[in-house]
Amino acid sequence: MSKLTKNYGSIKTAAEIISLSFASDPLIRWLSRDRSGPGWETLTPTLQQWQEARLREYAVRGIAMEAVTMDDTHRSVGSCFLFPPRPVYRWLNPLWWPSYLRVLWDEWWVQPTEPFCLEKRIGIMMESHNDFEERIKKKYPPNSLYYLEIAAVRPDTQGMGVGKTIMQWVVQKIGDYPCYIECTDRNNVAFYVKYGFEVVEEKKLVDEEDAMPPTTLFYMIRDKLALKK
């Protein structure tokens, strides 16, 4: 595991991995305005532009990590976004100013958007996320809670232990600090349980105007100190 670099090749590859690994995810499909049509698996230029902008920001903020092979190719096979309890103020270092300017350029001028999801459903998802985040932060001391937003594995490397490597790094990084995740696929809940996370809340996302069934978010917490009590 290593920090995602500002190198365009690394950013591009990480963006592709995230899109491909979540293309069939229940939440992403629920968010889609056309579930029978194409989605993240297409890696369309508009989607790639949006993902790359997000990766650039997270790389600059020190949030994005990548899993690379140990052979001579150093091929990127996975990625994760781990938000620390306290933000990393890299903008105080002049060496990072050019990178921050590119992030601001994306945010204020380019303004890339995700091309497949329905804005209304994104709002429903974010309302649930913000509500849980606000409540869970009140249960812990300030600046003590990690947030694992994404753990993504390149689809053609499934079963090779990439996910295990990512989660072992996460567990080592957070130590005794609590950490929460939003698991978007019921089939993945057991995987996170193996690393000390437990489901504390389930939330159904419902679009009243949508004929399709709702999707469920599984809010999970890893609280090592609570388990010791």
GROMACS .gro file of C-alpha atoms in nm:
model
  229
    1MET     CA    1   0.000   0.000   0.000
    2SER     CA    2   0.124   0.348  -0.083
    3LYS     CA    3  -0.006   0.701  -0.112
    4LEU     CA    4  -0.168   0.772  -0.447
    5THR     CA    5   0.071   1.000  -0.631
    6LYS     CA    6  -0.013   1.314  -0.829
    7ASN     CA    7   0.116   1.141  -1.143
    8TYR     CA    8  -0.154   1.139  -1.412
    9GLY     CA    9  -0.099   0.771  -1.489
   10SER     CA   10  -0.166   0.677  -1.127
   11ILE     CA   11  -0.473   0.900  -1.109
   12LYS     CA   12  -0.613   0.760  -1.435
   13THR     CA   13  -0.562   0.398  -1.329
   14ALA     CA   14  -0.715   0.450  -0.984
   15ALA     CA   15  -1.017   0.620  -1.142
   16GLU     CA   16  -1.068   0.323  -1.374
   17ILE     CA   17  -1.037   0.075  -1.087
   18ILE     CA   18  -1.305   0.253  -0.885
   19SER     CA   19  -1.546   0.276  -1.178
   20LEU     CA   20  -1.503  -0.088  -1.276
   21SER     CA   21  -1.519  -0.225  -0.922
   22PHE     CA   22  -1.843  -0.040  -0.843
   23ALA     CA   23  -2.011  -0.073  -1.183
   24SER     CA   24  -2.252  -0.341  -1.059
   25ASP     CA   25  -2.275  -0.216  -0.700
   26PRO     CA   26  -2.637  -0.205  -0.573
   27LEU     CA   27  -2.608   0.160  -0.470
   28ILE     CA   28  -2.458   0.275  -0.800
   29ARG     CA   29  -2.725   0.088  -0.996
   30TRP     CA   30  -2.999   0.236  -0.776
   31LEU     CA   31  -2.861   0.585  -0.833
   32SER     CA   32  -2.861   0.534  -1.210
   33ARG     CA   33  -3.128   0.712  -1.412
   34ASP     CA   34  -3.135   0.422  -1.663
   35ARG     CA   35  -3.065   0.088  -1.495
   36SER     CA   36  -3.109  -0.105  -1.818
   37GLY     CA   37  -2.856   0.112  -1.999
   38PRO     CA   38  -2.480   0.157  -1.977
   39GLY     CA   39  -2.310   0.254  -1.654
   40TRP     CA   40  -1.972   0.286  -1.490
   41GLU     CA   41  -1.836  -0.017  -1.673
   42THR     CA   42  -1.821   0.191  -1.993
   43LEU     CA   43  -1.548   0.423  -1.858
   44THR     CA   44  -1.688   0.705  -2.069
   45PRO     CA   45  -1.471   1.020  -2.095
   46THR     CA   46  -1.717   1.224  -1.887
   47LEU     CA   47  -1.717   0.965  -1.608
   48GLN     CA   48  -1.338   0.936  -1.622
   49GLN     CA   49  -1.299   1.313  -1.601
   50TRP     CA   50  -1.520   1.322  -1.289
   51GLN     CA   51  -1.342   1.032  -1.121
   52GLU     CA   52  -0.998   1.173  -1.200
   53ALA     CA   53  -1.090   1.512  -1.052
   54ARG     CA   54  -1.204   1.339  -0.735
   55LEU     CA   55  -0.884   1.131  -0.721
   56ARG     CA   56  -0.666   1.439  -0.771
   57GLU     CA   57  -0.833   1.611  -0.478
   58TYR     CA   58  -0.802   1.306  -0.254
   59ALA     CA   59  -0.438   1.254  -0.354
   60VAL     CA   60  -0.357   1.612  -0.261
   61ARG     CA   61  -0.542   1.576   0.070
   62GLY     CA   62  -0.357   1.255   0.151
   63ILE     CA   63  -0.678   1.050   0.162
   64ALA     CA   64  -0.629   0.822  -0.140
   65MET     CA   65  -0.417   0.507  -0.121
   66GLU     CA   66  -0.336   0.246  -0.383
   67ALA     CA   67  -0.246  -0.122  -0.365
   68VAL     CA   68   0.032  -0.213  -0.606
   69THR     CA   69   0.189  -0.546  -0.697
   70MET     CA   70   0.529  -0.633  -0.553
   71ASP     CA   71   0.679  -0.741  -0.886
   72ASP     CA   72   0.873  -0.523  -1.129
   73THR     CA   73   0.557  -0.388  -1.292
   74HIS     CA   74   0.423  -0.225  -0.973
   75ARG     CA   75   0.077  -0.257  -1.123
   76SER     CA   76  -0.203  -0.080  -0.937
   77VAL     CA   77  -0.472  -0.332  -0.840
   78GLY     CA   78  -0.677  -0.154  -0.575
   79SER     CA   79  -0.753   0.174  -0.405
   80CYS     CA   80  -0.909   0.310  -0.088
   81PHE     CA   81  -1.011   0.646   0.055
   82LEU     CA   82  -0.946   0.680   0.428
   83PHE     CA   83  -1.043   1.010   0.589
   84PRO     CA   84  -0.835   1.079   0.902
   85PRO     CA   85  -0.982   1.230   1.219
   86ARG     CA   86  -0.797   1.553   1.143
   87PRO     CA   87  -0.744   1.699   0.793
   88VAL     CA   88  -0.393   1.716   0.651
   89TYR     CA   89  -0.310   2.080   0.572
   90ARG     CA   90  -0.071   2.024   0.285
   91TRP     CA   91  -0.161   2.360   0.135
   92LEU     CA   92   0.065   2.517   0.399
   93ASN     CA   93   0.360   2.366   0.210
   94PRO     CA   94   0.446   2.569  -0.106
   95LEU     CA   95   0.551   2.248  -0.282
   96TRP     CA   96   0.185   2.146  -0.291
   97TRP     CA   97   0.048   2.476  -0.424
   98PRO     CA   98   0.051   2.374  -0.794
   99SER     CA   99  -0.147   2.060  -0.710
  100TYR     CA  100  -0.400   2.260  -0.509
  101LEU     CA  101  -0.439   2.503  -0.799
  102ARG     CA  102  -0.531   2.211  -1.026
  103VAL     CA  103  -0.791   2.094  -0.773
  104LEU     CA  104  -0.938   2.445  -0.759
  105TRP     CA  105  -0.936   2.458  -1.140
  106ASP     CA  106  -1.143   2.138  -1.149
  107GLU     CA  107  -1.381   2.261  -0.880
  108TRP     CA  108  -1.444   2.615  -1.001
  109TRP     CA  109  -1.384   2.604  -1.377
  110VAL     CA  110  -1.409   2.252  -1.520
  111GLN     CA  111  -1.677   2.137  -1.271
  112PRO     CA  112  -1.695   1.773  -1.392
  113THR     CA  113  -2.013   1.582  -1.310
  114GLU     CA  114  -2.103   1.215  -1.278
  115PRO     CA  115  -2.297   1.137  -1.601
  116PHE     CA  116  -2.516   0.838  -1.511
  117CYS     CA  117  -2.677   0.905  -1.173
  118LEU     CA  118  -3.003   1.086  -1.104
  119GLU     CA  119  -2.953   1.402  -0.902
  120LYS     CA  120  -3.261   1.338  -0.689
  121ARG     CA  121  -3.134   0.998  -0.575
  122ILE     CA  122  -2.789   1.141  -0.503
  123GLY     CA  123  -2.966   1.386  -0.272
  124ILE     CA  124  -3.147   1.101  -0.094
  125MET     CA  125  -2.817   0.918  -0.046
  126MET     CA  126  -2.634   1.226   0.083
  127GLU     CA  127  -2.914   1.309   0.325
  128SER     CA  128  -2.877   0.963   0.480
  129HIS     CA  129  -2.496   0.992   0.485
  130ASN     CA  130  -2.497   1.334   0.649
  131ASP     CA  131  -2.756   1.231   0.908
  132PHE     CA  132  -2.558   0.925   1.016
  133GLU     CA  133  -2.226   1.111   1.013
  134GLU     CA  134  -2.365   1.386   1.235
  135ARG     CA  135  -2.507   1.137   1.485
  136ILE     CA  136  -2.204   0.906   1.498
  137LYS     CA  137  -1.959   1.192   1.550
  138LYS     CA  138  -2.152   1.300   1.859
  139LYS     CA  139  -2.079   0.961   2.017
  140TYR     CA  140  -1.702   1.003   2.003
  141PRO     CA  141  -1.452   1.267   2.117
  142PRO     CA  142  -1.365   1.536   1.860
  143ASN     CA  143  -1.103   1.440   1.602
  144SER     CA  144  -1.108   1.069   1.687
  145LEU     CA  145  -1.316   0.908   1.412
  146TYR     CA  146  -1.184   0.768   1.083
  147TYR     CA  147  -1.408   0.724   0.778
  148LEU     CA  148  -1.335   0.462   0.514
  149GLU     CA  149  -1.528   0.588   0.212
  150ILE     CA  150  -1.415   0.335  -0.047
  151ALA     CA  151  -1.219   0.012  -0.071
  152ALA     CA  152  -1.200  -0.091  -0.437
  153VAL     CA  153  -1.037  -0.390  -0.605
  154ARG     CA  154  -0.967  -0.424  -0.975
  155PRO     CA  155  -1.225  -0.683  -1.096
  156ASP     CA  156  -0.971  -0.900  -1.279
  157THR     CA  157  -0.773  -0.941  -0.954
  158GLN     CA  158  -1.065  -1.056  -0.739
  159GLY     CA  159  -0.967  -1.352  -0.523
  160MET     CA  160  -0.598  -1.260  -0.519
  161GLY     CA  161  -0.604  -1.109  -0.170
  162VAL     CA  162  -0.609  -0.743  -0.275
  163GLY     CA  163  -0.909  -0.662  -0.057
  164LYS     CA  164  -0.742  -0.835   0.236
  165THR     CA  165  -0.426  -0.630   0.183
  166ILE     CA  166  -0.625  -0.306   0.177
  167MET     CA  167  -0.818  -0.388   0.493
  168GLN     CA  168  -0.511  -0.506   0.681
  169TRP     CA  169  -0.350  -0.171   0.602
  170VAL     CA  170  -0.665   0.014   0.715
  171VAL     CA  171  -0.680  -0.175   1.045
  172GLN     CA  172  -0.312  -0.110   1.109
  173LYS     CA  173  -0.347   0.257   1.020
  174ILE     CA  174  -0.645   0.332   1.244
  175GLY     CA  175  -0.511   0.134   1.540
  176ASP     CA  176  -0.741   0.179   1.841
  177TYR     CA  177  -0.927   0.471   1.683
  178PRO     CA  178  -1.290   0.409   1.581
  179CYS     CA  179  -1.374   0.397   1.212
  180TYR     CA  180  -1.702   0.383   1.022
  181ILE     CA  181  -1.798   0.272   0.674
  182GLU     CA  182  -2.111   0.264   0.460
  183CYS     CA  183  -2.129  -0.081   0.308
  184THR     CA  184  -2.343  -0.061  -0.005
  185ASP     CA  185  -2.371  -0.433  -0.078
  186ARG     CA  186  -2.518  -0.687   0.166
  187ASN     CA  187  -2.284  -0.951   0.022
  188ASN     CA  188  -1.982  -0.755   0.147
  189VAL     CA  189  -2.094  -0.713   0.508
  190ALA     CA  190  -1.933  -1.040   0.621
  191PHE     CA  191  -1.602  -0.932   0.466
  192TYR     CA  192  -1.586  -0.620   0.682
  193VAL     CA  193  -1.696  -0.813   0.992
  194LYS     CA  194  -1.374  -1.015   0.960
  195TYR     CA  195  -1.181  -0.694   1.024
  196GLY     CA  196  -1.372  -0.593   1.335
  197PHE     CA  197  -1.655  -0.388   1.186
  198GLU     CA  198  -2.013  -0.444   1.296
  199VAL     CA  199  -2.342  -0.324   1.154
  200VAL     CA  200  -2.495  -0.059   1.379
  201GLU     CA  201  -2.767   0.064   1.147
  202GLU     CA  202  -2.939  -0.023   0.821
  203LYS     CA  203  -3.095   0.247   0.608
  204LYS     CA  204  -3.320   0.189   0.308
  205LEU     CA  205  -3.293   0.451   0.037
  206VAL     CA  206  -3.633   0.502  -0.121
  207ASP     CA  207  -3.732   0.707  -0.424
  208GLU     CA  208  -4.111   0.730  -0.405
  209GLU     CA  209  -4.135   0.792  -0.779
  210ASP     CA  210  -3.920   0.490  -0.862
  211ALA     CA  211  -4.084   0.156  -0.943
  212MET     CA  212  -3.767  -0.035  -0.859
  213PRO     CA  213  -3.705  -0.169  -0.506
  214PRO     CA  214  -3.503   0.049  -0.267
  215THR     CA  215  -3.139  -0.016  -0.188
  216THR     CA  216  -2.990  -0.052   0.160
  217LEU     CA  217  -2.689   0.110   0.322
  218PHE     CA  218  -2.523  -0.085   0.602
  219TYR     CA  219  -2.356   0.154   0.843
  220MET     CA  220  -2.072  -0.026   1.017
  221ILE     CA  221  -1.838   0.073   1.300
  222ARG     CA  222  -1.506  -0.066   1.411
  223ASP     CA  223  -1.455   0.033   1.773
  224LYS     CA  224  -1.169  -0.171   1.914
  225LEU     CA  225  -1.177  -0.008   2.258
  226ALA     CA  226  -1.550  -0.074   2.298
  227LEU     CA  227  -1.494  -0.441   2.213
  228LYS     CA  228  -1.231  -0.466   2.488
  229LYS     CA  229  -1.474  -0.347   2.756
   0.00000   0.00000   0.00000
